[in-house]
Amino acid sequence: MIRTRREFLIRSVALVGALASTGIAVADDDDHDHDEDDRQRDRLREKVARGEVKSLAELRRIVANRVEGKIVDTKFDLEDDRAVYEFRVLRSDGRLVEVEVDAATGSILEIEND
C-alpha cells in the first residue's frame, strides 16, 4: 500500500512537471509572436515617417472611395519589406468584402467577394 502511494505520488509530480514545462514553452512562443508584431509596427511607423508608405487614414479614404460600405476590420502585413493592408468592408447588402491595398502606392491589389 505504501509503495503504491509512493509510486502514485512520484508519477503525479512528474506529470505536473511535464505539463508545467509545456505551458512555459507555449507562453514563450506567444511572446515571440508579440515581439515580431511590435517590430513590424515599428518598421511601419518608420516607413510612414519617411514617406515611403501612405498613412492609414489616407488608405482608408482610398478604400471608402472604391468600395461602398463600412470598414469593419483592418489588418497589416509586411511581406518581403512590402507593406500591405487588408481592409474588410461590410456592404449595405450584408456582404463582407476584403480589399487588399499596397500601402506605398495606395493601389488596390485585390478585391475579394465583390
Coordinates of N, CA and C in Angstrom, one line a residue:
M1 N 0.8 -1.2 0.0 CA 0.0 0.0 0.0 C 0.9 1.3 0.0
I2 N 1.9 1.3 0.9 CA 2.8 2.4 0.9 C 3.5 2.6 -0.4
R3 N 4.0 1.5 -1.0 CA 4.7 1.5 -2.2 C 3.8 2.1 -3.3
T4 N 2.5 1.7 -3.4 CA 1.6 2.2 -4.4 C 1.4 3.7 -4.3
R5 N 1.2 4.1 -3.0 CA 1.0 5.6 -2.8 C 2.3 6.4 -3.3
R6 N 3.4 5.8 -2.9 CA 4.7 6.5 -3.3 C 4.8 6.6 -4.8
E7 N 4.5 5.5 -5.5 CA 4.5 5.4 -7.0 C 3.5 6.4 -7.6
F8 N 2.3 6.5 -7.0 CA 1.3 7.4 -7.4 C 1.8 8.8 -7.3
L9 N 2.4 9.1 -6.1 CA 2.9 10.5 -5.8 C 4.0 10.9 -6.8
I10 N 4.9 10.0 -7.0 CA 6.0 10.2 -8.0 C 5.5 10.5 -9.4
R11 N 4.6 9.7 -9.8 CA 4.0 9.8 -11.2 C 3.2 11.1 -11.3
S12 N 2.5 11.5 -10.2 CA 1.7 12.7 -10.2 C 2.6 13.9 -10.3
V13 N 3.7 13.9 -9.5 CA 4.7 15.0 -9.6 C 5.3 15.1 -10.9
A14 N 5.7 14.0 -11.5 CA 6.3 14.0 -12.9 C 5.3 14.6 -13.9
L15 N 4.1 14.2 -13.8 CA 3.1 14.6 -14.8 C 2.8 16.1 -14.6
V16 N 2.7 16.6 -13.4 CA 2.6 18.1 -13.2 C 3.8 18.8 -13.7
G17 N 5.0 18.3 -13.5 CA 6.2 19.0 -14.0 C 6.2 19.0 -15.6
A18 N 5.8 17.9 -16.2 CA 5.7 17.9 -17.6 C 4.7 18.9 -18.2
L19 N 3.6 18.9 -17.6 CA 2.5 19.8 -18.0 C 2.9 21.3 -17.8
A20 N 3.6 21.6 -16.7 CA 4.0 22.9 -16.4 C 5.1 23.4 -17.5
S21 N 6.0 22.5 -17.8 CA 7.0 22.9 -18.8 C 6.4 23.1 -20.2
T22 N 5.4 22.4 -20.5 CA 4.7 22.6 -21.8 C 4.0 24.0 -21.8
G23 N 3.4 24.4 -20.7 CA 2.8 25.7 -20.6 C 3.8 26.8 -20.8
I24 N 5.0 26.7 -20.2 CA 6.1 27.7 -20.3 C 6.5 27.8 -21.8
A25 N 6.6 26.6 -22.5 CA 7.1 26.7 -23.9 C 6.0 27.4 -24.7
V26 N 4.8 27.2 -24.5 CA 3.7 27.9 -25.3 C 3.7 29.3 -25.0
A27 N 3.9 29.7 -23.7 CA 4.0 31.2 -23.4 C 5.1 31.8 -24.0
D28 N 6.3 31.2 -24.1 CA 7.5 31.7 -24.8 C 7.2 32.0 -26.2
D29 N 6.5 31.0 -26.9 CA 6.1 31.2 -28.3 C 5.2 32.4 -28.5
D30 N 4.2 32.6 -27.6 CA 3.3 33.7 -27.7 C 4.1 35.0 -27.6
D31 N 5.0 35.1 -26.7 CA 5.9 36.3 -26.5 C 6.6 36.6 -27.8
H32 N 7.1 35.5 -28.4 CA 7.9 35.7 -29.7 C 7.0 36.3 -30.8
D33 N 5.8 35.8 -30.9 CA 4.9 36.4 -31.9 C 4.6 37.9 -31.6
H34 N 4.4 38.2 -30.3 CA 4.1 39.5 -29.9 C 5.3 40.5 -30.2
D35 N 6.5 40.0 -29.9 CA 7.7 40.8 -30.3 C 7.8 41.1 -31.8
E36 N 7.5 40.1 -32.6 CA 7.5 40.2 -34.0 C 6.5 41.3 -34.5
D37 N 5.3 41.2 -33.9 CA 4.2 42.2 -34.2 C 4.7 43.6 -33.9
D38 N 5.4 43.8 -32.7 CA 5.9 45.1 -32.3 C 7.0 45.6 -33.3
R39 N 7.8 44.7 -33.7 CA 8.9 45.0 -34.7 C 8.2 45.5 -36.0
Q40 N 7.2 44.8 -36.5 CA 6.5 45.1 -37.7 C 5.9 46.5 -37.6
R41 N 5.2 46.8 -36.5 CA 4.6 48.1 -36.3 C 5.7 49.2 -36.3
D42 N 6.8 48.9 -35.6 CA 7.9 49.9 -35.6 C 8.4 50.2 -37.0
R43 N 8.6 49.2 -37.8 CA 9.1 49.4 -39.2 C 8.1 50.1 -40.0
L44 N 6.8 49.9 -39.8 CA 5.7 50.6 -40.5 C 5.7 52.1 -40.1
R45 N 5.8 52.4 -38.8 CA 5.9 53.8 -38.4 C 7.1 54.5 -39.0
E46 N 8.2 53.8 -39.1 CA 9.4 54.4 -39.7 C 9.1 54.7 -41.2
K47 N 8.5 53.8 -41.9 CA 8.2 53.9 -43.3 C 7.2 55.1 -43.5
V48 N 6.2 55.2 -42.7 CA 5.3 56.3 -42.8 C 6.0 57.7 -42.5
A49 N 6.9 57.7 -41.5 CA 7.6 58.9 -41.2 C 8.5 59.4 -42.3
R50 N 9.1 58.4 -43.1 CA 9.9 58.7 -44.2 C 9.2 59.0 -45.5
G51 N 7.8 58.8 -45.4 CA 7.0 59.0 -46.6 C 7.0 57.8 -47.6
E52 N 7.5 56.7 -47.2 CA 7.6 55.5 -48.0 C 6.3 54.8 -48.2
V53 N 5.4 55.0 -47.2 CA 4.0 54.4 -47.3 C 3.0 55.5 -46.9
K54 N 1.8 55.3 -47.4 CA 0.7 56.2 -47.1 C 0.2 56.0 -45.6
S55 N -0.4 57.0 -45.0 CA -0.9 56.8 -43.7 C -2.2 55.9 -43.8
L56 N -2.5 55.4 -42.7 CA -3.7 54.5 -42.6 C -5.0 55.3 -42.9
A57 N -5.0 56.6 -42.5 CA -6.2 57.4 -42.8 C -6.4 57.6 -44.3
E58 N -5.2 57.8 -45.0 CA -5.3 58.0 -46.4 C -5.7 56.8 -47.1
L59 N -5.2 55.6 -46.7 CA -5.6 54.4 -47.3 C -7.1 54.0 -47.1
R60 N -7.6 54.4 -45.9 CA -9.0 54.2 -45.6 C -9.9 55.0 -46.6
R61 N -9.4 56.2 -46.8 CA -10.2 57.1 -47.8 C -10.2 56.4 -49.2
I62 N -9.0 55.9 -49.6 CA -9.0 55.3 -50.9 C -9.9 54.1 -51.0
V63 N -10.0 53.3 -50.0 CA -10.9 52.1 -49.9 C -12.3 52.6 -49.9
A64 N -12.6 53.6 -49.1 CA -14.0 54.1 -49.0 C -14.5 54.6 -50.3
N65 N -13.6 55.3 -51.1 CA -14.0 55.8 -52.4 C -14.2 54.7 -53.4
R66 N -13.6 53.6 -53.2 CA -13.7 52.5 -54.2 C -14.8 51.5 -53.9
V67 N -15.0 51.2 -52.6 CA -15.9 50.1 -52.2 C -16.9 50.7 -51.2
E68 N -18.2 50.6 -51.6 CA -19.3 51.1 -50.8 C -19.5 50.3 -49.5
G69 N -19.6 50.9 -48.4 CA -19.8 50.2 -47.1 C -19.0 50.7 -46.0
K70 N -19.0 50.0 -44.9 CA -18.3 50.4 -43.7 C -17.1 49.5 -43.4
I71 N -15.9 50.1 -43.2 CA -14.7 49.4 -42.9 C -14.9 48.9 -41.5
V72 N -14.9 47.5 -41.4 CA -15.1 46.9 -40.0 C -13.8 46.3 -39.5
D73 N -12.8 46.1 -40.3 CA -11.6 45.5 -39.8 C -10.4 45.9 -40.7
T74 N -9.2 46.0 -40.1 CA -8.0 46.3 -40.9 C -6.9 45.5 -40.4
K75 N -6.2 44.8 -41.3 CA -5.0 44.0 -40.9 C -3.8 44.5 -41.7
F76 N -2.7 44.4 -41.1 CA -1.4 44.9 -41.8 C -0.5 43.7 -41.9
D77 N 0.2 43.6 -43.0 CA 1.3 42.6 -43.2 C 2.4 43.2 -43.9
L78 N 3.6 42.8 -43.5 CA 4.8 43.3 -44.1 C 5.5 42.0 -44.8
E79 N 5.3 41.9 -46.1 CA 5.8 40.8 -46.8 C 7.0 41.2 -47.7
D80 N 8.1 40.6 -47.4 CA 9.4 40.9 -48.2 C 9.6 42.4 -48.2
D81 N 9.4 43.1 -47.1 CA 9.5 44.5 -46.9 C 8.5 45.3 -47.7
R82 N 7.4 44.7 -48.1 CA 6.3 45.4 -48.8 C 5.2 45.5 -47.9
A83 N 4.7 46.7 -47.6 CA 3.6 46.9 -46.7 C 2.3 46.7 -47.4
V84 N 1.4 45.9 -46.9 CA 0.1 45.6 -47.5 C -0.9 45.6 -46.4
Y85 N -2.0 46.3 -46.6 CA -3.1 46.4 -45.7 C -4.3 45.6 -46.3
E86 N -5.0 44.9 -45.5 CA -6.2 44.2 -45.9 C -7.4 44.8 -45.1
F87 N -8.3 45.4 -45.8 CA -9.5 46.0 -45.2 C -10.7 45.1 -45.4
R88 N -11.5 44.9 -44.4 CA -12.8 44.2 -44.5 C -13.9 45.3 -44.5
V89 N -14.7 45.2 -45.5 CA -15.7 46.2 -45.7 C -17.1 45.5 -45.7
L90 N -18.0 46.0 -44.8 CA -19.3 45.4 -44.7 C -20.2 46.3 -45.5
R91 N -20.7 45.7 -46.6 CA -21.6 46.5 -47.5 C -23.0 46.5 -47.0
S92 N -23.8 47.4 -47.5 CA -25.2 47.6 -47.0 C -26.1 46.3 -47.3
D93 N -25.7 45.5 -48.3 CA -26.4 44.3 -48.6 C -26.0 43.1 -47.7
G94 N -25.1 43.4 -46.7 CA -24.6 42.4 -45.8 C -23.4 41.6 -46.2
R95 N -22.9 41.8 -47.4 CA -21.8 41.1 -47.9 C -20.5 41.7 -47.3
L96 N -19.6 40.8 -46.9 CA -18.3 41.2 -46.4 C -17.3 41.2 -47.6
V97 N -16.7 42.3 -47.9 CA -15.7 42.4 -49.0 C -14.3 42.6 -48.4
E98 N -13.3 41.9 -48.9 CA -11.9 42.1 -48.5 C -11.2 42.9 -49.6
V99 N -10.5 43.9 -49.2 CA -9.8 44.8 -50.1 C -8.3 44.8 -49.7
E100 N -7.4 44.4 -50.6 CA -6.0 44.4 -50.3 C -5.4 45.6 -51.0
V101 N -4.6 46.4 -50.2 CA -4.1 47.6 -50.7 C -2.6 47.7 -50.5
D102 N -1.8 48.1 -51.5 CA -0.4 48.4 -51.3 C -0.2 49.7 -50.6
A103 N 0.4 49.6 -49.4 CA 0.5 50.8 -48.5 C 1.4 51.9 -49.1
A104 N 2.3 51.5 -50.0 CA 3.2 52.5 -50.5 C 2.6 53.3 -51.6
T105 N 1.8 52.7 -52.5 CA 1.3 53.3 -53.7 C -0.2 53.7 -53.5
G106 N -0.9 53.0 -52.6 CA -2.3 53.1 -52.5 C -3.1 52.3 -53.5
S107 N -2.4 51.6 -54.3 CA -3.0 50.7 -55.3 C -3.8 49.6 -54.7
I108 N -5.0 49.4 -55.2 CA -5.8 48.2 -54.8 C -5.3 47.0 -55.5
L109 N -4.8 46.1 -54.8 CA -4.2 44.9 -55.3 C -5.3 43.8 -55.6
E110 N -6.3 43.7 -54.8 CA -7.3 42.7 -54.9 C -8.5 43.0 -54.2
I111 N -9.7 42.7 -54.8 CA -11.0 42.8 -54.1 C -11.6 41.5 -54.1
E112 N -11.9 40.9 -52.9 CA -12.5 39.6 -52.9 C -13.9 39.7 -52.4
N113 N -14.8 38.8 -52.9 CA -16.2 38.7 -52.6 C -17.0 39.9 -53.1
D114 N -16.5 40.5 -54.1 CA -17.2 41.7 -54.7 C -18.3 41.2 -55.6

